[in-house]
């Protein structure tokens, strides 16, 4: 082995002498073979091989190469509304523009746009949306969300139960991580019940966490309905080897599009209550119901009518600016409401949110525009009504 002499100009570790270091060949430390094996097993096919093939075909069509019986590719792999041609909501973009550049002259936009932008911007540090916000999000926007939820669900929402997040995905990942506390020896491994078909966020996250997943199958012959009897059977069959701890319900369904009935939702709440299972309600598509015969209820709305036996019930619900009438996927805005958490548990959630600093401020602004859009009588209402009605 050859040696390299390094002459020290200053004392190194109190040694005022030459340091002899062996000359070694550097080997990459992080490689596919050495990385976390559970991360390597993650599959997220909505952005995987099918999408890559679609991009290749798009390039061929653009260049006039290849032999295809079609001239366009429609990307149905993910719900990206603007990419599919939906136009941005004027009110939201005007508020965002004014928050970004407050030097625009007064009167550039309608008065309610200026009022909203000023209210949000002046609640930021240094009156600038470029500053960090509280980890749970701007209080002004969280209060907007609380008012929206009270109007939708019929009861006031405590501000400490509400977190703004960088898209629903971020909050869902945080909650799922909180369940991963079984060591397989002294405590059974917690399990998460996940629908099939499902949005692959859940299977990918649980794979990364090396978590136990219990798949329950939606009934295609009955409009992709959820059978609570199947949930009871699934729990009974697996309770010896794991501890069913969390039920994921996507309502309206993704990718199936079904809307749960009020009766079915009550059955689901009873199942969770009877089996001591936490409910994780993914409700990001609640404003995308186009069947006039079917009304979409939130789980919190139904829970509020369930009586005293449910007073300690725990659940979390999620919404996102990526869906609904906004479709602002790129801003990564959303919110999470937790229900039934005591102060120590809220403190733990807040600690985890602190490690993420804060959700992007533009996403938070988009949340405000989603939950508190113009109403009749506001200067922006007529334009908003015309562009937000499908």
mmCIF file of C-alpha atoms in Angstrom:
data_model
loop_
_atom_site.group_PDB
_atom_site.id
_atom_site.type_symbol
_atom_site.label_atom_id
_atom_site.label_comp_id
_atom_site.label_asym_id
_atom_site.label_seq_id
_atom_site.Cartn_x
_atom_site.Cartn_y
_atom_site.Cartn_z
ATOM 1 C CA UNK A 1 0.000 0.000 0.000
ATOM 2 C CA UNK A 2 1.416 3.405 -0.964
ATOM 3 C CA UNK A 3 1.504 6.215 1.590
ATOM 4 C CA UNK A 4 0.853 9.902 1.209
ATOM 5 C CA UNK A 5 2.593 12.376 3.518
ATOM 6 C CA UNK A 6 0.375 15.229 4.676
ATOM 7 C CA UNK A 7 2.245 18.055 6.340
ATOM 8 C CA UNK A 8 0.154 19.738 8.986
ATOM 9 C CA UNK A 9 0.463 23.522 9.166
ATOM 10 C CA UNK A 10 -1.592 23.614 12.351
ATOM 11 C CA UNK A 11 -1.888 21.134 15.199
ATOM 12 C CA UNK A 12 -4.206 18.256 14.351
ATOM 13 C CA UNK A 13 -5.749 16.549 17.382
ATOM 14 C CA UNK A 14 -2.898 18.073 19.474
ATOM 15 C CA UNK A 15 -0.255 16.303 17.374
ATOM 16 C CA UNK A 16 2.329 18.738 16.080
ATOM 17 C CA UNK A 17 3.818 16.322 13.622
ATOM 18 C CA UNK A 18 3.323 14.908 10.185
ATOM 19 C CA UNK A 19 0.185 12.839 9.781
ATOM 20 C CA UNK A 20 0.496 9.709 7.681
ATOM 21 C CA UNK A 21 -2.693 8.691 5.903
ATOM 22 C CA UNK A 22 -3.156 5.600 3.752
ATOM 23 C CA UNK A 23 -4.138 6.263 0.155
ATOM 24 C CA UNK A 24 -7.318 4.294 -0.542
ATOM 25 C CA UNK A 25 -9.633 4.041 -3.501
ATOM 26 C CA UNK A 26 -12.981 5.715 -2.769
ATOM 27 C CA UNK A 27 -16.047 3.493 -3.126
ATOM 28 C CA UNK A 28 -19.538 4.987 -3.573
ATOM 29 C CA UNK A 29 -21.404 4.580 -0.305
ATOM 30 C CA UNK A 30 -25.002 4.942 -1.476
ATOM 31 C CA UNK A 31 -25.936 2.652 -4.344
ATOM 32 C CA UNK A 32 -28.996 0.691 -5.374
ATOM 33 C CA UNK A 33 -27.597 -2.383 -3.663
ATOM 34 C CA UNK A 34 -26.812 -0.588 -0.389
ATOM 35 C CA UNK A 35 -29.900 1.647 -0.097
ATOM 36 C CA UNK A 36 -32.873 1.010 2.188
ATOM 37 C CA UNK A 37 -34.421 -2.161 0.801
ATOM 38 C CA UNK A 38 -37.948 -1.101 1.621
ATOM 39 C CA UNK A 39 -37.592 2.134 -0.338
ATOM 40 C CA UNK A 40 -36.299 0.059 -3.245
ATOM 41 C CA UNK A 41 -39.467 -2.039 -3.164
ATOM 42 C CA UNK A 42 -41.740 1.024 -3.490
ATOM 43 C CA UNK A 43 -43.940 1.034 -6.591
ATOM 44 C CA UNK A 44 -45.738 4.141 -7.802
ATOM 45 C CA UNK A 45 -46.994 3.101 -11.190
ATOM 46 C CA UNK A 46 -49.051 6.216 -11.940
ATOM 47 C CA UNK A 47 -45.667 7.825 -12.547
ATOM 48 C CA UNK A 48 -43.895 4.617 -13.534
ATOM 49 C CA UNK A 49 -43.465 2.493 -16.656
ATOM 50 C CA UNK A 50 -46.837 3.319 -18.234
ATOM 51 C CA UNK A 51 -46.210 7.063 -17.995
ATOM 52 C CA UNK A 52 -42.686 6.676 -19.403
ATOM 53 C CA UNK A 53 -44.074 4.735 -22.347
ATOM 54 C CA UNK A 54 -46.701 7.418 -22.913
ATOM 55 C CA UNK A 55 -43.942 10.061 -23.044
ATOM 56 C CA UNK A 56 -42.057 8.006 -25.616
ATOM 57 C CA UNK A 57 -45.172 7.735 -27.786
ATOM 58 C CA UNK A 58 -45.783 11.495 -27.447
ATOM 59 C CA UNK A 59 -42.252 12.179 -28.664
ATOM 60 C CA UNK A 60 -42.765 9.822 -31.597
ATOM 61 C CA UNK A 61 -46.008 11.573 -32.546
ATOM 62 C CA UNK A 62 -44.346 14.969 -32.294
ATOM 63 C CA UNK A 63 -41.468 13.892 -34.526
ATOM 64 C CA UNK A 64 -43.669 11.950 -36.938
ATOM 65 C CA UNK A 65 -41.921 8.685 -36.189
ATOM 66 C CA UNK A 66 -43.501 5.389 -35.238
ATOM 67 C CA UNK A 67 -46.629 3.773 -36.613
ATOM 68 C CA UNK A 68 -49.663 4.491 -34.441
ATOM 69 C CA UNK A 69 -53.371 4.303 -35.172
ATOM 70 C CA UNK A 70 -53.979 7.531 -33.213
ATOM 71 C CA UNK A 71 -52.661 11.084 -33.154
ATOM 72 C CA UNK A 72 -52.965 12.048 -29.467
ATOM 73 C CA UNK A 73 -52.203 10.599 -26.034
ATOM 74 C CA UNK A 74 -54.650 11.301 -23.199
ATOM 75 C CA UNK A 75 -52.897 11.003 -19.844
ATOM 76 C CA UNK A 76 -55.311 9.391 -17.414
ATOM 77 C CA UNK A 77 -52.624 8.219 -15.028
ATOM 78 C CA UNK A 78 -53.130 11.011 -12.500
ATOM 79 C CA UNK A 79 -55.730 13.689 -11.779
ATOM 80 C CA UNK A 80 -53.944 16.735 -13.219
ATOM 81 C CA UNK A 81 -56.816 18.967 -14.262
ATOM 82 C CA UNK A 82 -54.902 21.885 -15.728
ATOM 83 C CA UNK A 83 -52.719 19.544 -17.776
ATOM 84 C CA UNK A 84 -55.943 18.180 -19.248
ATOM 85 C CA UNK A 85 -57.166 21.628 -20.261
ATOM 86 C CA UNK A 86 -59.076 23.018 -17.273
ATOM 87 C CA UNK A 87 -58.534 26.765 -17.026
ATOM 88 C CA UNK A 88 -57.354 28.306 -13.737
ATOM 89 C CA UNK A 89 -59.944 29.983 -11.527
ATOM 90 C CA UNK A 90 -59.569 33.735 -12.051
ATOM 91 C CA UNK A 91 -60.153 34.723 -8.414
ATOM 92 C CA UNK A 92 -57.474 32.376 -7.089
ATOM 93 C CA UNK A 93 -54.881 33.432 -9.641
ATOM 94 C CA UNK A 94 -55.565 37.127 -9.029
ATOM 95 C CA UNK A 95 -55.179 36.719 -5.263
ATOM 96 C CA UNK A 96 -51.944 34.805 -5.790
ATOM 97 C CA UNK A 97 -50.643 37.419 -8.239
ATOM 98 C CA UNK A 98 -51.339 40.258 -5.813
ATOM 99 C CA UNK A 99 -49.718 38.378 -2.931
ATOM 100 C CA UNK A 100 -46.678 37.777 -5.122
ATOM 101 C CA UNK A 101 -46.443 41.386 -6.318
ATOM 102 C CA UNK A 102 -48.275 43.702 -3.912
ATOM 103 C CA UNK A 103 -46.998 46.797 -5.763
ATOM 104 C CA UNK A 104 -49.684 46.345 -8.396
ATOM 105 C CA UNK A 105 -51.834 49.502 -8.362
ATOM 106 C CA UNK A 106 -54.975 49.505 -6.270
ATOM 107 C CA UNK A 107 -57.881 48.685 -8.551
ATOM 108 C CA UNK A 108 -55.889 46.340 -10.781
ATOM 109 C CA UNK A 109 -58.216 43.573 -9.650
ATOM 110 C CA UNK A 110 -61.686 43.594 -8.031
ATOM 111 C CA UNK A 111 -61.878 44.936 -4.480
ATOM 112 C CA UNK A 112 -62.470 41.516 -2.870
ATOM 113 C CA UNK A 113 -59.244 40.235 -4.468
ATOM 114 C CA UNK A 114 -57.269 43.130 -2.954
ATOM 115 C CA UNK A 115 -58.915 42.556 0.430
ATOM 116 C CA UNK A 116 -58.098 38.833 0.461
ATOM 117 C CA UNK A 117 -54.535 39.310 -0.746
ATOM 118 C CA UNK A 118 -53.839 42.041 1.808
ATOM 119 C CA UNK A 119 -55.326 40.003 4.640
ATOM 120 C CA UNK A 120 -53.143 36.995 3.871
ATOM 121 C CA UNK A 121 -49.958 38.877 3.001
ATOM 122 C CA UNK A 122 -50.071 41.103 6.073
ATOM 123 C CA UNK A 123 -50.338 38.008 8.281
ATOM 124 C CA UNK A 124 -46.946 36.844 6.980
ATOM 125 C CA UNK A 125 -43.617 37.726 8.573
ATOM 126 C CA UNK A 126 -42.309 40.949 7.080
ATOM 127 C CA UNK A 127 -45.588 41.299 5.161
ATOM 128 C CA UNK A 128 -44.125 38.937 2.574
ATOM 129 C CA UNK A 129 -45.289 35.496 1.443
ATOM 130 C CA UNK A 130 -41.611 34.661 1.000
ATOM 131 C CA UNK A 131 -41.266 34.241 4.770
ATOM 132 C CA UNK A 132 -41.752 31.013 6.673
ATOM 133 C CA UNK A 133 -45.173 30.563 8.215
ATOM 134 C CA UNK A 134 -46.111 28.643 11.342
ATOM 135 C CA UNK A 135 -45.576 24.928 10.807
ATOM 136 C CA UNK A 136 -49.323 24.343 10.953
ATOM 137 C CA UNK A 137 -49.870 27.125 8.427
ATOM 138 C CA UNK A 138 -51.021 30.724 8.491
ATOM 139 C CA UNK A 139 -53.621 31.320 11.176
ATOM 140 C CA UNK A 140 -55.651 33.499 8.785
ATOM 141 C CA UNK A 141 -55.986 30.621 6.324
ATOM 142 C CA UNK A 142 -56.606 28.019 9.023
ATOM 143 C CA UNK A 143 -59.456 30.178 10.306
ATOM 144 C CA UNK A 144 -60.880 30.244 6.764
ATOM 145 C CA UNK A 145 -60.792 26.430 6.760
ATOM 146 C CA UNK A 146 -62.426 26.212 10.198
ATOM 147 C CA UNK A 147 -65.312 28.392 9.035
ATOM 148 C CA UNK A 148 -65.712 26.257 5.911
ATOM 149 C CA UNK A 149 -65.756 23.008 7.898
ATOM 150 C CA UNK A 150 -68.242 24.396 10.413
ATOM 151 C CA UNK A 151 -70.564 25.360 7.568
ATOM 152 C CA UNK A 152 -70.191 21.963 5.899
ATOM 153 C CA UNK A 153 -70.311 19.678 8.929
ATOM 154 C CA UNK A 154 -72.536 21.621 11.301
ATOM 155 C CA UNK A 155 -70.209 22.043 14.301
ATOM 156 C CA UNK A 156 -67.325 24.402 15.164
ATOM 157 C CA UNK A 157 -63.773 23.168 14.544
ATOM 158 C CA UNK A 158 -61.009 23.893 17.046
ATOM 159 C CA UNK A 159 -58.069 25.633 15.408
ATOM 160 C CA UNK A 160 -55.576 23.298 17.106
ATOM 161 C CA UNK A 161 -57.113 20.346 15.229
ATOM 162 C CA UNK A 162 -56.421 21.878 11.821
ATOM 163 C CA UNK A 163 -53.130 21.699 9.894
ATOM 164 C CA UNK A 164 -52.309 23.112 6.489
ATOM 165 C CA UNK A 165 -50.203 20.657 4.504
ATOM 166 C CA UNK A 166 -48.268 20.432 1.226
ATOM 167 C CA UNK A 167 -50.995 18.485 -0.528
ATOM 168 C CA UNK A 168 -53.041 15.762 1.127
ATOM 169 C CA UNK A 169 -50.197 13.283 0.523
ATOM 170 C CA UNK A 170 -47.951 14.939 3.107
ATOM 171 C CA UNK A 171 -50.501 14.720 5.916
ATOM 172 C CA UNK A 172 -51.446 11.148 5.019
ATOM 173 C CA UNK A 173 -47.795 10.068 5.196
ATOM 174 C CA UNK A 174 -47.357 11.741 8.595
ATOM 175 C CA UNK A 175 -50.403 9.954 10.031
ATOM 176 C CA UNK A 176 -49.422 6.561 8.632
ATOM 177 C CA UNK A 177 -45.932 6.920 10.104
ATOM 178 C CA UNK A 178 -47.466 7.479 13.534
ATOM 179 C CA UNK A 179 -48.925 3.956 13.541
ATOM 180 C CA UNK A 180 -45.646 2.155 12.888
ATOM 181 C CA UNK A 181 -44.687 1.188 16.444
ATOM 182 C CA UNK A 182 -44.885 -2.626 16.558
ATOM 183 C CA UNK A 183 -41.672 -4.613 16.947
ATOM 184 C CA UNK A 184 -43.154 -7.983 15.983
ATOM 185 C CA UNK A 185 -42.044 -9.533 19.287
ATOM 186 C CA UNK A 186 -43.404 -7.696 22.296
ATOM 187 C CA UNK A 187 -46.112 -5.956 20.314
ATOM 188 C CA UNK A 188 -48.005 -7.026 17.220
ATOM 189 C CA UNK A 189 -47.272 -5.146 14.040
ATOM 190 C CA UNK A 190 -49.969 -2.551 13.331
ATOM 191 C CA UNK A 191 -51.848 -3.092 10.074
ATOM 192 C CA UNK A 192 -53.538 -0.633 7.738
ATOM 193 C CA UNK A 193 -56.648 -1.643 5.792
ATOM 194 C CA UNK A 194 -56.421 -0.281 2.244
ATOM 195 C CA UNK A 195 -58.993 -0.429 -0.576
ATOM 196 C CA UNK A 196 -58.371 -2.179 -3.883
ATOM 197 C CA UNK A 197 -58.351 -0.475 -6.360
ATOM 198 C CA UNK A 198 -56.629 2.441 -4.632
ATOM 199 C CA UNK A 199 -54.441 5.427 -5.308
ATOM 200 C CA UNK A 200 -50.895 4.010 -4.916
ATOM 201 C CA UNK A 201 -49.847 6.600 -2.340
ATOM 202 C CA UNK A 202 -51.018 4.140 0.313
ATOM 203 C CA UNK A 203 -49.338 0.966 -0.939
ATOM 204 C CA UNK A 204 -46.128 2.894 -1.709
ATOM 205 C CA UNK A 205 -45.976 4.582 1.699
ATOM 206 C CA UNK A 206 -46.695 1.381 3.606
ATOM 207 C CA UNK A 207 -44.039 -0.472 1.616
ATOM 208 C CA UNK A 208 -41.487 2.236 2.406
ATOM 209 C CA UNK A 209 -42.387 1.965 6.103
ATOM 210 C CA UNK A 210 -42.225 -1.849 6.022
ATOM 211 C CA UNK A 211 -45.784 -1.785 7.320
ATOM 212 C CA UNK A 212 -48.426 -4.485 7.246
ATOM 213 C CA UNK A 213 -51.113 -3.852 4.633
ATOM 214 C CA UNK A 214 -54.475 -5.597 4.589
ATOM 215 C CA UNK A 215 -56.255 -5.207 1.249
ATOM 216 C CA UNK A 216 -60.029 -5.047 1.140
ATOM 217 C CA UNK A 217 -61.682 -5.330 -2.262
ATOM 218 C CA UNK A 218 -64.375 -2.972 -3.503
ATOM 219 C CA UNK A 219 -67.373 -4.623 -5.158
ATOM 220 C CA UNK A 220 -67.321 -3.705 -8.849
ATOM 221 C CA UNK A 221 -70.656 -5.423 -9.545
ATOM 222 C CA UNK A 222 -72.328 -3.112 -7.017
ATOM 223 C CA UNK A 223 -70.851 0.202 -8.130
ATOM 224 C CA UNK A 224 -67.519 -0.328 -6.337
ATOM 225 C CA UNK A 225 -69.279 -0.322 -2.989
ATOM 226 C CA UNK A 226 -67.553 -1.096 0.299
ATOM 227 C CA UNK A 227 -68.764 -4.190 2.139
ATOM 228 C CA UNK A 228 -68.453 -3.753 5.898
ATOM 229 C CA UNK A 229 -68.963 -7.509 6.328
ATOM 230 C CA UNK A 230 -65.731 -8.004 4.362
ATOM 231 C CA UNK A 231 -63.941 -5.631 6.741
ATOM 232 C CA UNK A 232 -65.081 -7.630 9.775
ATOM 233 C CA UNK A 233 -63.921 -10.880 8.130
ATOM 234 C CA UNK A 234 -60.560 -9.372 7.183
ATOM 235 C CA UNK A 235 -59.914 -8.195 10.732
ATOM 236 C CA UNK A 236 -60.945 -11.536 12.262
ATOM 237 C CA UNK A 237 -58.705 -13.469 9.866
ATOM 238 C CA UNK A 238 -55.602 -11.402 10.607
ATOM 239 C CA UNK A 239 -55.857 -10.443 14.267
ATOM 240 C CA UNK A 240 -53.585 -13.268 15.398
ATOM 241 C CA UNK A 241 -50.591 -12.030 13.409
ATOM 242 C CA UNK A 242 -51.139 -8.257 13.411
ATOM 243 C CA UNK A 243 -53.141 -5.496 15.041
ATOM 244 C CA UNK A 244 -55.555 -3.811 12.597
ATOM 245 C CA UNK A 245 -55.103 -0.171 13.563
ATOM 246 C CA UNK A 246 -56.186 2.078 10.692
ATOM 247 C CA UNK A 247 -58.793 1.967 7.932
ATOM 248 C CA UNK A 248 -58.238 4.008 4.766
ATOM 249 C CA UNK A 249 -61.431 5.071 3.006
ATOM 250 C CA UNK A 250 -61.253 7.100 -0.203
ATOM 251 C CA UNK A 251 -64.567 8.890 -0.741
ATOM 252 C CA UNK A 252 -65.338 9.725 -3.486
ATOM 253 C CA UNK A 253 -63.278 6.794 -4.737
ATOM 254 C CA UNK A 254 -59.985 7.079 -6.560
ATOM 255 C CA UNK A 255 -59.778 5.638 -9.182
ATOM 256 C CA UNK A 256 -63.269 4.112 -9.037
ATOM 257 C CA UNK A 257 -65.322 7.280 -8.544
ATOM 258 C CA UNK A 258 -67.951 5.734 -6.279
ATOM 259 C CA UNK A 259 -69.692 7.892 -3.655
ATOM 260 C CA UNK A 260 -70.532 6.206 -0.363
ATOM 261 C CA UNK A 261 -74.098 6.357 0.881
ATOM 262 C CA UNK A 262 -74.888 7.815 4.290
ATOM 263 C CA UNK A 263 -75.948 4.348 5.463
ATOM 264 C CA UNK A 264 -72.657 2.797 4.335
ATOM 265 C CA UNK A 265 -70.671 5.550 6.088
ATOM 266 C CA UNK A 266 -72.507 4.906 9.356
ATOM 267 C CA UNK A 267 -71.682 1.207 9.028
ATOM 268 C CA UNK A 268 -68.016 2.079 8.497
ATOM 269 C CA UNK A 269 -67.957 4.294 11.578
ATOM 270 C CA UNK A 270 -69.526 1.509 13.638
ATOM 271 C CA UNK A 271 -66.933 -0.957 12.301
ATOM 272 C CA UNK A 272 -64.085 1.349 13.370
ATOM 273 C CA UNK A 273 -65.682 1.936 16.754
ATOM 274 C CA UNK A 274 -66.321 -1.769 17.416
ATOM 275 C CA UNK A 275 -62.784 -2.799 16.406
ATOM 276 C CA UNK A 276 -60.888 0.153 17.868
ATOM 277 C CA UNK A 277 -59.662 1.180 14.424
ATOM 278 C CA UNK A 278 -58.608 4.682 13.418
ATOM 279 C CA UNK A 279 -60.381 6.121 10.359
ATOM 280 C CA UNK A 280 -58.305 7.888 7.711
ATOM 281 C CA UNK A 281 -60.742 9.648 5.362
ATOM 282 C CA UNK A 282 -59.328 10.721 2.001
ATOM 283 C CA UNK A 283 -61.959 13.195 0.782
ATOM 284 C CA UNK A 284 -60.049 15.186 -1.826
ATOM 285 C CA UNK A 285 -62.643 14.541 -4.572
ATOM 286 C CA UNK A 286 -65.676 15.640 -2.565
ATOM 287 C CA UNK A 287 -66.407 18.525 -4.975
ATOM 288 C CA UNK A 288 -66.073 16.325 -8.064
ATOM 289 C CA UNK A 289 -69.421 14.512 -7.914
ATOM 290 C CA UNK A 290 -71.360 14.838 -11.164
ATOM 291 C CA UNK A 291 -74.269 12.485 -10.406
ATOM 292 C CA UNK A 292 -77.142 14.683 -9.280
ATOM 293 C CA UNK A 293 -78.766 11.692 -7.583
ATOM 294 C CA UNK A 294 -75.845 11.117 -5.232
ATOM 295 C CA UNK A 295 -74.811 13.518 -2.472
ATOM 296 C CA UNK A 296 -71.316 13.360 -1.006
ATOM 297 C CA UNK A 297 -71.151 13.527 2.786
ATOM 298 C CA UNK A 298 -67.984 14.004 4.796
ATOM 299 C CA UNK A 299 -67.251 11.444 7.510
ATOM 300 C CA UNK A 300 -67.038 14.260 10.060
ATOM 301 C CA UNK A 301 -70.530 15.362 9.076
ATOM 302 C CA UNK A 302 -71.894 11.872 9.758
ATOM 303 C CA UNK A 303 -69.792 11.459 12.919
ATOM 304 C CA UNK A 304 -71.353 14.622 14.353
ATOM 305 C CA UNK A 305 -74.724 12.814 14.401
ATOM 306 C CA UNK A 306 -73.549 9.509 15.931
ATOM 307 C CA UNK A 307 -74.219 10.146 19.620
ATOM 308 C CA UNK A 308 -72.261 10.075 22.880
ATOM 309 C CA UNK A 309 -70.709 6.637 22.359
ATOM 310 C CA UNK A 310 -68.579 8.212 19.617
ATOM 311 C CA UNK A 311 -67.424 11.190 21.683
ATOM 312 C CA UNK A 312 -63.848 9.841 21.912
ATOM 313 C CA UNK A 313 -63.737 8.534 18.331
ATOM 314 C CA UNK A 314 -60.528 9.239 16.429
ATOM 315 C CA UNK A 315 -60.167 10.007 12.751
ATOM 316 C CA UNK A 316 -58.404 12.325 10.336
ATOM 317 C CA UNK A 317 -59.779 13.821 7.141
ATOM 318 C CA UNK A 318 -57.888 15.319 4.205
ATOM 319 C CA UNK A 319 -58.613 17.756 1.409
ATOM 320 C CA UNK A 320 -56.445 19.186 -1.350
ATOM 321 C CA UNK A 321 -56.344 22.136 -3.740
ATOM 322 C CA UNK A 322 -55.215 19.674 -6.432
ATOM 323 C CA UNK A 323 -58.799 18.491 -6.905
ATOM 324 C CA UNK A 324 -62.219 20.087 -6.459
ATOM 325 C CA UNK A 325 -62.994 23.110 -8.629
ATOM 326 C CA UNK A 326 -59.492 24.598 -8.299
ATOM 327 C CA UNK A 327 -57.376 21.774 -9.695
ATOM 328 C CA UNK A 328 -54.206 23.600 -8.632
ATOM 329 C CA UNK A 329 -51.946 20.537 -8.371
ATOM 330 C CA UNK A 330 -48.623 22.344 -8.698
ATOM 331 C CA UNK A 331 -49.144 24.636 -5.709
ATOM 332 C CA UNK A 332 -49.261 21.624 -3.355
ATOM 333 C CA UNK A 333 -51.916 22.944 -0.995
ATOM 334 C CA UNK A 334 -54.195 21.044 1.352
ATOM 335 C CA UNK A 335 -55.400 20.630 4.905
ATOM 336 C CA UNK A 336 -55.840 17.933 7.515
ATOM 337 C CA UNK A 337 -58.363 17.878 10.350
ATOM 338 C CA UNK A 338 -57.713 15.506 13.235
ATOM 339 C CA UNK A 339 -60.534 14.404 15.526
ATOM 340 C CA UNK A 340 -60.324 12.942 19.023
ATOM 341 C CA UNK A 341 -56.629 13.714 19.634
ATOM 342 C CA UNK A 342 -55.696 14.706 23.166
ATOM 343 C CA UNK A 343 -53.179 17.447 23.896
ATOM 344 C CA UNK A 344 -50.095 15.158 24.112
ATOM 345 C CA UNK A 345 -50.932 13.599 20.723
ATOM 346 C CA UNK A 346 -51.492 16.988 19.110
ATOM 347 C CA UNK A 347 -48.140 18.045 20.527
ATOM 348 C CA UNK A 348 -46.493 15.066 18.821
ATOM 349 C CA UNK A 349 -48.142 15.866 15.492
ATOM 350 C CA UNK A 350 -47.045 19.478 15.831
ATOM 351 C CA UNK A 351 -43.472 18.334 16.491
ATOM 352 C CA UNK A 352 -43.433 16.283 13.283
ATOM 353 C CA UNK A 353 -44.900 19.197 11.324
ATOM 354 C CA UNK A 354 -42.172 21.418 12.781
ATOM 355 C CA UNK A 355 -39.529 19.219 11.150
ATOM 356 C CA UNK A 356 -41.090 20.086 7.782
ATOM 357 C CA UNK A 357 -40.847 23.841 8.554
ATOM 358 C CA UNK A 358 -44.078 24.822 6.794
ATOM 359 C CA UNK A 359 -46.164 24.103 3.709
ATOM 360 C CA UNK A 360 -45.532 26.386 0.739
ATOM 361 C CA UNK A 361 -47.218 29.751 1.169
ATOM 362 C CA UNK A 362 -48.682 29.776 -2.347
ATOM 363 C CA UNK A 363 -50.395 26.481 -1.555
ATOM 364 C CA UNK A 364 -51.808 27.977 1.623
ATOM 365 C CA UNK A 365 -53.188 30.918 -0.354
ATOM 366 C CA UNK A 366 -54.814 28.469 -2.758
ATOM 367 C CA UNK A 367 -56.459 26.735 0.229
ATOM 368 C CA UNK A 368 -58.003 30.032 1.307
ATOM 369 C CA UNK A 369 -59.412 30.537 -2.186
ATOM 370 C CA UNK A 370 -60.779 26.980 -2.230
ATOM 371 C CA UNK A 371 -62.611 27.078 1.101
ATOM 372 C CA UNK A 372 -63.657 30.720 0.924
ATOM 373 C CA UNK A 373 -64.429 31.619 -2.705
ATOM 374 C CA UNK A 374 -66.436 34.676 -3.753
ATOM 375 C CA UNK A 375 -70.096 34.630 -2.755
ATOM 376 C CA UNK A 376 -73.096 36.376 -4.246
ATOM 377 C CA UNK A 377 -72.675 40.116 -3.880
ATOM 378 C CA UNK A 378 -68.856 40.045 -4.027
ATOM 379 C CA UNK A 379 -67.267 41.890 -6.973
ATOM 380 C CA UNK A 380 -65.639 38.664 -8.237
ATOM 381 C CA UNK A 381 -68.706 36.457 -7.886
ATOM 382 C CA UNK A 382 -70.139 36.574 -11.408
ATOM 383 C CA UNK A 383 -66.824 35.680 -13.048
ATOM 384 C CA UNK A 384 -66.194 32.989 -10.429
ATOM 385 C CA UNK A 385 -69.662 31.474 -10.941
ATOM 386 C CA UNK A 386 -69.136 31.266 -14.693
ATOM 387 C CA UNK A 387 -65.719 29.576 -14.550
ATOM 388 C CA UNK A 388 -66.301 27.270 -11.552
ATOM 389 C CA UNK A 389 -69.617 25.719 -12.630
ATOM 390 C CA UNK A 390 -69.237 22.464 -14.557
#
